[in-house]
GROMACS .gro file of N, CA and C in nm:
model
  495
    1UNK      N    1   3.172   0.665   0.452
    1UNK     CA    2   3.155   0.773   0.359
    1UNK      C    3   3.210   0.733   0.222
    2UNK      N    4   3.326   0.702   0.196
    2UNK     CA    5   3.335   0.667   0.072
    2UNK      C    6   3.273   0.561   0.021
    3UNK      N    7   3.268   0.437   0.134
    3UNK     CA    8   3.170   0.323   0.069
    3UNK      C    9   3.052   0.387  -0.006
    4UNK      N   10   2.983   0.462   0.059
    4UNK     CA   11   2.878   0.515   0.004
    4UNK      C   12   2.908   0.640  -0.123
    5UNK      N   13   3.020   0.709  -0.173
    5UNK     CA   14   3.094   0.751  -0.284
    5UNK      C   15   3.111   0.692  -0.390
    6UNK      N   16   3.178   0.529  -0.356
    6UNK     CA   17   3.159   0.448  -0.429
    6UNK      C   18   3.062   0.388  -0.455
    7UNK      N   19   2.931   0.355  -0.446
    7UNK     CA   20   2.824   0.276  -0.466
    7UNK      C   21   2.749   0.366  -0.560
    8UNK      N   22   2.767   0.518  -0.498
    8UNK     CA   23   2.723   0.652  -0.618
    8UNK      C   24   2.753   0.602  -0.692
    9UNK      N   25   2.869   0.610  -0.710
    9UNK     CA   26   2.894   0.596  -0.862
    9UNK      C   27   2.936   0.455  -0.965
   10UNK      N   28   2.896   0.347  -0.825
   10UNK     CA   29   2.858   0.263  -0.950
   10UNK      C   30   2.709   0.268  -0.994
   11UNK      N   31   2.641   0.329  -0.940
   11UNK     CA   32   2.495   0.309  -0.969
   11UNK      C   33   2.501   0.413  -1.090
   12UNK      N   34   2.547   0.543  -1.080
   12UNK     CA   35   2.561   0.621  -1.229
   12UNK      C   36   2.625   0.544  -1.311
   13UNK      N   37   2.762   0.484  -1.335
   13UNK     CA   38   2.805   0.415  -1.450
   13UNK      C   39   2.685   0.311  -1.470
   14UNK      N   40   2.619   0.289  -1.386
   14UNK     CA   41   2.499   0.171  -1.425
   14UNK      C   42   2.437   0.259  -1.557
   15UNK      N   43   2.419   0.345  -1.473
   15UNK     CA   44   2.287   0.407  -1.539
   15UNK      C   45   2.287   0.454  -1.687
   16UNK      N   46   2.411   0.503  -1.660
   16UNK     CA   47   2.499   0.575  -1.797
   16UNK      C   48   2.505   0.413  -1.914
   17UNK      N   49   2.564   0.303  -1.838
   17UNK     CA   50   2.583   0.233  -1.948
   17UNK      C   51   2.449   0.175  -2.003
   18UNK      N   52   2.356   0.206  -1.933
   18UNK     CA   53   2.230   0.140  -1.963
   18UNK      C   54   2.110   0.178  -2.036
   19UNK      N   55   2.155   0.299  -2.127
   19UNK     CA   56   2.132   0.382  -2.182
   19UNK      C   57   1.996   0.340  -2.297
   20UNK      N   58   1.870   0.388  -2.280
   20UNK     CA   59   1.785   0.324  -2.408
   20UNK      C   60   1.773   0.413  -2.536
   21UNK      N   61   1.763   0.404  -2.609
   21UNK     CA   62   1.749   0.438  -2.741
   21UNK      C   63   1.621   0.404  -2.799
   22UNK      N   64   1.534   0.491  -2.835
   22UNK     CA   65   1.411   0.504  -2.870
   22UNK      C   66   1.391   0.555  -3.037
   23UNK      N   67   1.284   0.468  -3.089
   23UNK     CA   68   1.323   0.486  -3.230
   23UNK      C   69   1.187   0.603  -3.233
   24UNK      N   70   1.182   0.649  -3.379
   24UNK     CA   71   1.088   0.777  -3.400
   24UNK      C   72   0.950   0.756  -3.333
   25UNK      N   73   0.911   0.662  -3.303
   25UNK     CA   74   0.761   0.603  -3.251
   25UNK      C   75   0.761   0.590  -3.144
   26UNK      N   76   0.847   0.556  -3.081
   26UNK     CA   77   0.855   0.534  -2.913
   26UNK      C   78   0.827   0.663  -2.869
   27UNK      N   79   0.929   0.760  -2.892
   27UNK     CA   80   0.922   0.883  -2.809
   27UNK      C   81   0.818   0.927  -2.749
   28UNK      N   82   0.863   0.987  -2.631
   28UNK     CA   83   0.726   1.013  -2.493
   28UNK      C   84   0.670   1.150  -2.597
   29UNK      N   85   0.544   1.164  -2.558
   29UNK     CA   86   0.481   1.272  -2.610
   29UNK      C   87   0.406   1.310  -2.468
   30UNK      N   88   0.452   1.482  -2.476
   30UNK     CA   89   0.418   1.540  -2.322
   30UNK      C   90   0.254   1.504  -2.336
   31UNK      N   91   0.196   1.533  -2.260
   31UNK     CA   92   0.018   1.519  -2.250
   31UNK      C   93  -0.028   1.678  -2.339
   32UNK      N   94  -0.167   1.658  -2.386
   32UNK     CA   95  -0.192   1.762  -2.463
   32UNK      C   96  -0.357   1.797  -2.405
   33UNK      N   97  -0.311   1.975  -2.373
   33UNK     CA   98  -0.433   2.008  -2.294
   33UNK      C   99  -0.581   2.035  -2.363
   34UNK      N  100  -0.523   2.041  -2.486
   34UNK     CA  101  -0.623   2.059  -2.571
   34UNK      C  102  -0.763   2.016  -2.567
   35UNK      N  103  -0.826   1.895  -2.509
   35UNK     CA  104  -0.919   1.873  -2.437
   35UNK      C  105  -0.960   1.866  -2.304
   36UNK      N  106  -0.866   1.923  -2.241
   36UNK     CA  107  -0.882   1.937  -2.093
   36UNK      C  108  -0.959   2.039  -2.042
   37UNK      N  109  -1.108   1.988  -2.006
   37UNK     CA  110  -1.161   2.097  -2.011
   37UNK      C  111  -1.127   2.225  -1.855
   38UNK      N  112  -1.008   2.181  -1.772
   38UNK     CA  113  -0.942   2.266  -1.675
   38UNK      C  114  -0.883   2.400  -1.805
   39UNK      N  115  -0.821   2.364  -1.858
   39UNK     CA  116  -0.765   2.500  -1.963
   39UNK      C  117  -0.885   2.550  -2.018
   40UNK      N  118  -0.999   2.548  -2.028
   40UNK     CA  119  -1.062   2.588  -2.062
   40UNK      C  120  -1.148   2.701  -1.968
   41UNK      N  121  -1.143   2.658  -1.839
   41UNK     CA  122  -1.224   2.731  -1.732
   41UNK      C  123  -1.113   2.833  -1.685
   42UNK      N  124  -0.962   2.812  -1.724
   42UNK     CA  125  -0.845   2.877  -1.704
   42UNK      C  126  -0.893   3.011  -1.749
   43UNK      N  127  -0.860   2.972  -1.910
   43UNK     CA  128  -0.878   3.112  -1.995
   43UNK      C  129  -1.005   3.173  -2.020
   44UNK      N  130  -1.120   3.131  -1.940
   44UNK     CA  131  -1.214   3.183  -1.933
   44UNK      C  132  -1.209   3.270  -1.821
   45UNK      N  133  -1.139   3.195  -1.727
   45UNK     CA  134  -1.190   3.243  -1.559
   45UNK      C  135  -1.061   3.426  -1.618
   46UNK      N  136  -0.964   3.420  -1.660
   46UNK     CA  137  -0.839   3.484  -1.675
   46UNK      C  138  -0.906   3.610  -1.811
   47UNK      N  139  -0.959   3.552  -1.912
   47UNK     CA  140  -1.028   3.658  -1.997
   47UNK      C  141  -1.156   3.772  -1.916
   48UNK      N  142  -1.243   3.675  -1.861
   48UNK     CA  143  -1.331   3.732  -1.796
   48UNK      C  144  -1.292   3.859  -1.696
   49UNK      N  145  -1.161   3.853  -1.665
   49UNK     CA  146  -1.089   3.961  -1.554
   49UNK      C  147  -1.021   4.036  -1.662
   50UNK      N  148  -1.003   4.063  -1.763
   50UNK     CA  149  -0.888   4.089  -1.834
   50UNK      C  150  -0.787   4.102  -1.823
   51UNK      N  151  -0.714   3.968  -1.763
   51UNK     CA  152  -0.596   3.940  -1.719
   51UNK      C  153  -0.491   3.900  -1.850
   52UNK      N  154  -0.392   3.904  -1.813
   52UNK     CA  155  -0.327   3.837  -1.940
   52UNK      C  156  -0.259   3.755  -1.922
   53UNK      N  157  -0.288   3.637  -1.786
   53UNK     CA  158  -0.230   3.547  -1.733
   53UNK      C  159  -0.325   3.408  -1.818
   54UNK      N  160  -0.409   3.457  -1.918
   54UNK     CA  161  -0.542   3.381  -2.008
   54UNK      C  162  -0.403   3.320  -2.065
   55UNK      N  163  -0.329   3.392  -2.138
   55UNK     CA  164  -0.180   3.299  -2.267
   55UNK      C  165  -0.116   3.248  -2.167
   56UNK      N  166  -0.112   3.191  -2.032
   56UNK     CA  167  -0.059   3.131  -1.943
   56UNK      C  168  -0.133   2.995  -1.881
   57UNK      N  169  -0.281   2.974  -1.952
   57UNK     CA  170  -0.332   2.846  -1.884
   57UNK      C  171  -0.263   2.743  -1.851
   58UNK      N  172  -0.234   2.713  -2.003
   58UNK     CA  173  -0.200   2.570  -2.027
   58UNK      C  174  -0.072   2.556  -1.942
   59UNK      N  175   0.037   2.679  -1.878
   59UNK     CA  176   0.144   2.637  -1.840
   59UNK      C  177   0.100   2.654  -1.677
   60UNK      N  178   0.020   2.723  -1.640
   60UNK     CA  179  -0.038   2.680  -1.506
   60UNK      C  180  -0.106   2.533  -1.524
   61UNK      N  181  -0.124   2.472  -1.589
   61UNK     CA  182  -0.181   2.336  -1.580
   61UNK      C  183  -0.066   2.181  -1.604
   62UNK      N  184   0.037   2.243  -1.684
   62UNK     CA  185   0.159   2.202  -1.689
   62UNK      C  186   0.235   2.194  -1.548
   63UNK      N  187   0.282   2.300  -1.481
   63UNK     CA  188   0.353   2.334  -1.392
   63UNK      C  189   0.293   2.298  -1.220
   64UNK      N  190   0.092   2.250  -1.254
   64UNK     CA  191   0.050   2.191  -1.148
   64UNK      C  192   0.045   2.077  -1.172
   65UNK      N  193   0.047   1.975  -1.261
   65UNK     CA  194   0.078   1.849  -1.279
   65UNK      C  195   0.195   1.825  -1.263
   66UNK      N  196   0.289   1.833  -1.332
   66UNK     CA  197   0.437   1.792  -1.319
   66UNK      C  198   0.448   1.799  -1.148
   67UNK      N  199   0.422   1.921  -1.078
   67UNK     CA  200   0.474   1.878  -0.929
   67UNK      C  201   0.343   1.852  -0.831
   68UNK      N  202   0.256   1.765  -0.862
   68UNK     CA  203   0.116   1.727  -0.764
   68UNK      C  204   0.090   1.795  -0.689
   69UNK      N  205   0.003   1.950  -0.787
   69UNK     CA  206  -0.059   2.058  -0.686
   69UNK      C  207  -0.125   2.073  -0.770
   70UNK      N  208  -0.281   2.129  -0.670
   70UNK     CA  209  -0.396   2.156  -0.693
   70UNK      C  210  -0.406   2.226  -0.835
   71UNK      N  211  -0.458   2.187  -0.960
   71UNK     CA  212  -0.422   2.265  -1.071
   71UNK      C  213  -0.529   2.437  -1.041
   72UNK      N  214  -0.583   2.467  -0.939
   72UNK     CA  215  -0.687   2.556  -0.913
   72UNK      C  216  -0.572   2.655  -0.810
   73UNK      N  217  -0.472   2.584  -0.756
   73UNK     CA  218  -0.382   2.677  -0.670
   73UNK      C  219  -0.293   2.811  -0.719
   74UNK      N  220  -0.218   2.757  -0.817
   74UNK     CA  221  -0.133   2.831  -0.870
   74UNK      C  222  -0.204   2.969  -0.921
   75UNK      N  223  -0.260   2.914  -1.034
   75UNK     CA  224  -0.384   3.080  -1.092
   75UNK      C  225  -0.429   3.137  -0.968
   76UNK      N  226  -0.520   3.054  -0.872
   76UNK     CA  227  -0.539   3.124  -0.767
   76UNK      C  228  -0.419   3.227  -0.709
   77UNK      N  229  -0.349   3.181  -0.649
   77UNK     CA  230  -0.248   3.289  -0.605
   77UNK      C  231  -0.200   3.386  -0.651
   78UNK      N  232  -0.158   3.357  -0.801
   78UNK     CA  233  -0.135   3.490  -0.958
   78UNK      C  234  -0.275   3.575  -0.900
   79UNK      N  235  -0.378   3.505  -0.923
   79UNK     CA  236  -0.494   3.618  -0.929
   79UNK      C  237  -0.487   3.717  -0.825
   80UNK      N  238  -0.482   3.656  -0.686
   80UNK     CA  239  -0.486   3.711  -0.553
   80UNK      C  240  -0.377   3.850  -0.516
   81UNK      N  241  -0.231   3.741  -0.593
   81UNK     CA  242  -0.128   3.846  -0.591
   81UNK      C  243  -0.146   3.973  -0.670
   82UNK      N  244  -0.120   3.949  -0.830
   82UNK     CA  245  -0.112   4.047  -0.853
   82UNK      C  246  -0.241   4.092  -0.976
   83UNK      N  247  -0.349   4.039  -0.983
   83UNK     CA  248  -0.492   3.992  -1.037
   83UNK      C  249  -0.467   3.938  -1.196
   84UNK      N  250  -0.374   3.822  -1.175
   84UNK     CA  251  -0.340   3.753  -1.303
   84UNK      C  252  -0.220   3.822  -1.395
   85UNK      N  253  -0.123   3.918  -1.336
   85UNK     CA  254  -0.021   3.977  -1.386
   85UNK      C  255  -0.056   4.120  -1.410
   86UNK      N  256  -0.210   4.165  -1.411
   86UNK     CA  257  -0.197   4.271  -1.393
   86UNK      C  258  -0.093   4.425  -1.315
   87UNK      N  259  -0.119   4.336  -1.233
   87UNK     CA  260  -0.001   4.453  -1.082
   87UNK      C  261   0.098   4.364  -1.080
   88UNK      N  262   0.187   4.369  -1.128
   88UNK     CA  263   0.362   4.300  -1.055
   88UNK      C  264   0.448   4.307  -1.134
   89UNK      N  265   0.571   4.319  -1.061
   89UNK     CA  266   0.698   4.356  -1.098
   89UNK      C  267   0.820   4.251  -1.138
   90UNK      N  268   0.883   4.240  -1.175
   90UNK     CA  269   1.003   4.148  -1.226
   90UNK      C  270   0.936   4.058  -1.274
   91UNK      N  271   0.814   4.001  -1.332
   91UNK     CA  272   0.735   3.904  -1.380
   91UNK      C  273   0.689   3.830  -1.273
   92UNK      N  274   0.678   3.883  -1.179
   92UNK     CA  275   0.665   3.784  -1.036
   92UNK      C  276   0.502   3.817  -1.043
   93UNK      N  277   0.429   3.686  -1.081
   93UNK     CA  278   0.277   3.758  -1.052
   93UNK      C  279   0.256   3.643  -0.938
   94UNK      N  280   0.348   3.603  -0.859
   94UNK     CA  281   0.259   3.478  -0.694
   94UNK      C  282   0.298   3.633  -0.620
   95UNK      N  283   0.405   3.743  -0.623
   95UNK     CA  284   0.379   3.817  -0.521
   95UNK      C  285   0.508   3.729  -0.448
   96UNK      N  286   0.572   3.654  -0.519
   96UNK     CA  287   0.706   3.578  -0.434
   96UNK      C  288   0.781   3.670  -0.384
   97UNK      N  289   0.822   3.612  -0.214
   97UNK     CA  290   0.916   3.723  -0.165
   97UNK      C  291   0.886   3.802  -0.187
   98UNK      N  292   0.749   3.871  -0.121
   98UNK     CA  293   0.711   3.983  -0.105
   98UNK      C  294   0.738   4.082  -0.285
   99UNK      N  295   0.728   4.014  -0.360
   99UNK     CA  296   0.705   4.078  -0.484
   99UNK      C  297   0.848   4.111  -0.529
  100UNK      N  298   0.982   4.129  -0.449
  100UNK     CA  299   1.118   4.093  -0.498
  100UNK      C  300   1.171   3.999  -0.601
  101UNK      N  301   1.111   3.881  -0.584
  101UNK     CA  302   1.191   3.792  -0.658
  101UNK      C  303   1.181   3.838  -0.838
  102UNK      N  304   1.296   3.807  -0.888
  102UNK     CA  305   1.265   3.824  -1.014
  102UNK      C  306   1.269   3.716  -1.067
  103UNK      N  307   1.192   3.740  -1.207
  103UNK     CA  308   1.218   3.570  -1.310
  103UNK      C  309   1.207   3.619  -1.426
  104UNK      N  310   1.283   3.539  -1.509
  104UNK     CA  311   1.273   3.593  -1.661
  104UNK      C  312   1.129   3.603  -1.744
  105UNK      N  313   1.074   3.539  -1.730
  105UNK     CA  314   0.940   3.553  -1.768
  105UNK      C  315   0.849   3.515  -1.676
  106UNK      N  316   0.685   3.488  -1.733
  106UNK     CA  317   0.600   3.487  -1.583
  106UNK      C  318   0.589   3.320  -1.668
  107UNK      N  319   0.604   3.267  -1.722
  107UNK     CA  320   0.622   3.121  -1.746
  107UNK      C  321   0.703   3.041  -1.633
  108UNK      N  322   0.837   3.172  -1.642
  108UNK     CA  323   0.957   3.048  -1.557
  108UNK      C  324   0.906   3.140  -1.423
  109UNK      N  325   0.854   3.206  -1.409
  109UNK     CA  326   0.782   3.172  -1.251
  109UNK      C  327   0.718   3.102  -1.216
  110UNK      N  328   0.606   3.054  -1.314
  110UNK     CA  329   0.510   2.976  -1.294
  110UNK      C  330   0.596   2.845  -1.271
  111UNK      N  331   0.679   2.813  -1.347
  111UNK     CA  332   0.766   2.703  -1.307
  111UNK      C  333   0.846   2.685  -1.185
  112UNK      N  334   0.901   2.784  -1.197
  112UNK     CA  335   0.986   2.810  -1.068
  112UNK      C  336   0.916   2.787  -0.914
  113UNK      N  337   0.793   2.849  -0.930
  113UNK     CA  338   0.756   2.887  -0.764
  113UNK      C  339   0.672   2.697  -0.758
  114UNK      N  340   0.630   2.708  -0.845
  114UNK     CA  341   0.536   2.562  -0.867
  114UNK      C  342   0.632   2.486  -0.800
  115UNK      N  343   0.749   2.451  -0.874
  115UNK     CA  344   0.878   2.354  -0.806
  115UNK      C  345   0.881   2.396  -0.674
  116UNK      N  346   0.898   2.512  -0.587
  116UNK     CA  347   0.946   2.525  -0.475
  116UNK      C  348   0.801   2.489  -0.397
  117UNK      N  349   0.733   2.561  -0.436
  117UNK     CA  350   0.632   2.486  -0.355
  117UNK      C  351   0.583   2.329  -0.335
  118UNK      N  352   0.602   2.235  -0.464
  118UNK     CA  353   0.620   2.102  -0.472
  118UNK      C  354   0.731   2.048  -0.358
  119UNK      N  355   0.852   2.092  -0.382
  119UNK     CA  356   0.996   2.073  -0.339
  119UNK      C  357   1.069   2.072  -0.199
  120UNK      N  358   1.033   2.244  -0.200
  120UNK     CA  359   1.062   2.324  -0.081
  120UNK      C  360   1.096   2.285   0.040
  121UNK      N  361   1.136   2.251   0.147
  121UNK     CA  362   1.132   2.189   0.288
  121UNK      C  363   1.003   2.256   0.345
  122UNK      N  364   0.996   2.402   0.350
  122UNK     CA  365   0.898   2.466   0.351
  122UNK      C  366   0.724   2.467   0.339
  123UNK      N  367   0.714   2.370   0.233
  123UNK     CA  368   0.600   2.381   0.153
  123UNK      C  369   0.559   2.184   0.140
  124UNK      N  370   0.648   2.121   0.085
  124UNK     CA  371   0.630   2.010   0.012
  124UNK      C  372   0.563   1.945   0.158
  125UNK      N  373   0.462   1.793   0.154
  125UNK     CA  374   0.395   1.713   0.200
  125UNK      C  375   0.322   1.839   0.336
  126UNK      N  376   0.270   1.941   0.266
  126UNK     CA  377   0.183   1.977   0.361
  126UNK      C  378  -0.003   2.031   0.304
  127UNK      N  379  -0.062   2.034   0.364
  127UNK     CA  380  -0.184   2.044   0.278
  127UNK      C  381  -0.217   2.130   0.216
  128UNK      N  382  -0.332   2.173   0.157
  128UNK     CA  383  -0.375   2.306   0.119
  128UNK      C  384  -0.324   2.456   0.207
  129UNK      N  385  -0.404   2.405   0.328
  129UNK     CA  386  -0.443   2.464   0.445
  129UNK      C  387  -0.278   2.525   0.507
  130UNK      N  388  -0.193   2.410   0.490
  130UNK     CA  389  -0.071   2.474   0.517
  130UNK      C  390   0.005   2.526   0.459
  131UNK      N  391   0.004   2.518   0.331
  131UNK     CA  392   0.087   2.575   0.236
  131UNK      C  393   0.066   2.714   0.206
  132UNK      N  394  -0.051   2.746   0.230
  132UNK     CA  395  -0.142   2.852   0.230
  132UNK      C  396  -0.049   2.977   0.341
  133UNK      N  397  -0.055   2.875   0.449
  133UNK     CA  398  -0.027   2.929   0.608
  133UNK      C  399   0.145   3.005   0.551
  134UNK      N  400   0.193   2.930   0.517
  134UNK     CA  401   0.339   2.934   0.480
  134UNK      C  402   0.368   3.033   0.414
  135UNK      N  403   0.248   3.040   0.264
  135UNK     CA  404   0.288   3.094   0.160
  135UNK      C  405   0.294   3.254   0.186
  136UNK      N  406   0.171   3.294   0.293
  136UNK     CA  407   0.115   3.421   0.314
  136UNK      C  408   0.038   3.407   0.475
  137UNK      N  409   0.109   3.397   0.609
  137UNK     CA  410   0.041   3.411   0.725
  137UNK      C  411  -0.086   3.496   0.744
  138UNK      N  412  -0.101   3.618   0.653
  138UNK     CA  413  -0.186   3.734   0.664
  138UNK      C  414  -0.285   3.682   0.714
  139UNK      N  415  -0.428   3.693   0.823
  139UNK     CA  416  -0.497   3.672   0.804
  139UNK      C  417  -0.603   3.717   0.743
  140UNK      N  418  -0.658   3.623   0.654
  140UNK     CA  419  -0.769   3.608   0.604
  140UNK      C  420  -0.703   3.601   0.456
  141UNK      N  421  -0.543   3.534   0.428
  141UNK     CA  422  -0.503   3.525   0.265
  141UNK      C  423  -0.564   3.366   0.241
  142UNK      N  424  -0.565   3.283   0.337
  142UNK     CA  425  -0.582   3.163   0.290
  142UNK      C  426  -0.700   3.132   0.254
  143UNK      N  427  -0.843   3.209   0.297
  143UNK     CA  428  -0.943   3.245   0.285
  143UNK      C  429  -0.997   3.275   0.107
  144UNK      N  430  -0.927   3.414   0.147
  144UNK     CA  431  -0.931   3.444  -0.034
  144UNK      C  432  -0.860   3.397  -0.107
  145UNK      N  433  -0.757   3.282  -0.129
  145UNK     CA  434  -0.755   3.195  -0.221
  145UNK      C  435  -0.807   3.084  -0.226
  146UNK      N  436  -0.852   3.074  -0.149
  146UNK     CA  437  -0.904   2.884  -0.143
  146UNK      C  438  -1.079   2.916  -0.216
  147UNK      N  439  -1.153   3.078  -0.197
  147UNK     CA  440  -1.270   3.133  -0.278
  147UNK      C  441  -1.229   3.141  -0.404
  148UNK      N  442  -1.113   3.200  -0.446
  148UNK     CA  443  -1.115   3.187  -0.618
  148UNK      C  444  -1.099   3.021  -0.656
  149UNK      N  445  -1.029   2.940  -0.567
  149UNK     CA  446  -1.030   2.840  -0.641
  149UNK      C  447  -1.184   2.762  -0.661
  150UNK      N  448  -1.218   2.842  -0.529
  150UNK     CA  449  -1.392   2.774  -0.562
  150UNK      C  450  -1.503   2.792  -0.668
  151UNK      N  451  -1.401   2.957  -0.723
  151UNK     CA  452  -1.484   2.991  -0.847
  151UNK      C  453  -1.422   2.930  -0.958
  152UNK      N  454  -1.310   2.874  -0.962
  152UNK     CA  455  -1.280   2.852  -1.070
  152UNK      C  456  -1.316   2.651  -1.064
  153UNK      N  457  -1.346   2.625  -0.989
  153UNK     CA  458  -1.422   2.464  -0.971
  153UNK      C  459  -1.584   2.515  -1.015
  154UNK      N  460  -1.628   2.612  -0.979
  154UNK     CA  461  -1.754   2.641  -1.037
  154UNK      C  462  -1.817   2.716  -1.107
  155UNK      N  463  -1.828   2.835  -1.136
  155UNK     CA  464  -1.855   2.938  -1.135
  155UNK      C  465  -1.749   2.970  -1.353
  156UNK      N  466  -1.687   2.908  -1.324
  156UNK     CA  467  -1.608   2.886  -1.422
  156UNK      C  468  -1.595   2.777  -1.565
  157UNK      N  469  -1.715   2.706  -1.484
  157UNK     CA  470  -1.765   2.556  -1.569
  157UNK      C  471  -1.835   2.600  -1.685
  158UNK      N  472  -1.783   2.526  -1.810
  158UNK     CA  473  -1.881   2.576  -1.916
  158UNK      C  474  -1.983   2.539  -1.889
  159UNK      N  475  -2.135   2.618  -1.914
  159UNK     CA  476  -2.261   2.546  -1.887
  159UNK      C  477  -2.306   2.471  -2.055
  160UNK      N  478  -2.351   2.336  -2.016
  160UNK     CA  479  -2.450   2.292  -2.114
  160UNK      C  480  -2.546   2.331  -2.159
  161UNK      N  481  -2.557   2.323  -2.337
  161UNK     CA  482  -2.587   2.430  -2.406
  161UNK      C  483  -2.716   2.335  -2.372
  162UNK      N  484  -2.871   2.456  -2.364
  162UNK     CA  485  -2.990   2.417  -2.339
  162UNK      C  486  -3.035   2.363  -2.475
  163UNK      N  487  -3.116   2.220  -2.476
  163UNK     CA  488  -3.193   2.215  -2.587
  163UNK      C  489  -3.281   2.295  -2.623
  164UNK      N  490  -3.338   2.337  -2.759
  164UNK     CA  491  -3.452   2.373  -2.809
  164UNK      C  492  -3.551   2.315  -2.822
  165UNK      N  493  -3.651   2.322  -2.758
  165UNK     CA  494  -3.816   2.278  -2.757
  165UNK      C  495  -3.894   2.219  -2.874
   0.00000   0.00000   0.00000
């Protein structure tokens, strides 16, 4: 046990002394959704309902990248739960913990539940199909989310504008 105490913490003083310094040009620049045409079928699929989970795309598309989930899951479940923030309480629009949980905004939910579901013991390395199972046993919930995500893979696609003759 301490061998392994000690090896902690030489690997942090490693880390600490090894410190990089990045000049004005280096710096990471987060990714920008701005052409992604997923934010786009977001705030379409989210306007079209008159949801107001639409000023939330880009961070449902954020919050499914950062932890490798379906970027079609998260909105899905907001929608299902509470129809994109329409219906829910403490900013909780997944319907977390039975609609209890609170969060300061519906951003840091979107963050929040995203992580646990990435994370979770619960949730993390299991499929669609199970996470689903986990998230909401009900039958027939895994059903109706795995259909909105189908609308929002289709049904949600900008169509190509027709030529003129």
């Amino acid at each position: 046990m301490i061998a392994r105490l000690q090896e902690a913490a030489v690997i942090c003083v490693g880390l600490l002394a090894s410190q990089v310094t990045l000049s004005p040009s280096q710096h990471i620049q987060p990714p920008s959704y701005d052409q992604d045409p997923r934010l786009l079928i977001l705030e379409r699929f989210f306007e079209n309902r008159e949801s107001p989970a639409k000023e939330l795309a880009r961070d449902f598309l954020i919050a499914s990248d950062e932890n490798g989930l379906d970027w079609r899951l998260l909105p899905s479940i907001a929608f299902v739960e509470s129809g994109g923030g329409k219906d829910c309480n403490n900013n909780n629009i997944f319907g977390w913990d039975n609609g209890k949980e609170y969060f300061p905004s519906f951003r840091a939910g979107i963050l929040i539940v995203a992580n646990r579901l990435a994370t979770s013991k619960l949730y993390r390395d299991k499929s669609l199909e199970g996470i689903l199972a986990v998230y909401n046993p009900r039958p027939g919930y895994s059903a109706l989310v795995k259909s909105v995500m189908a609308r929002l893979s289709t049904d949600e696609l900008p169509q190509p504008a027709m030529s003129r003759l």
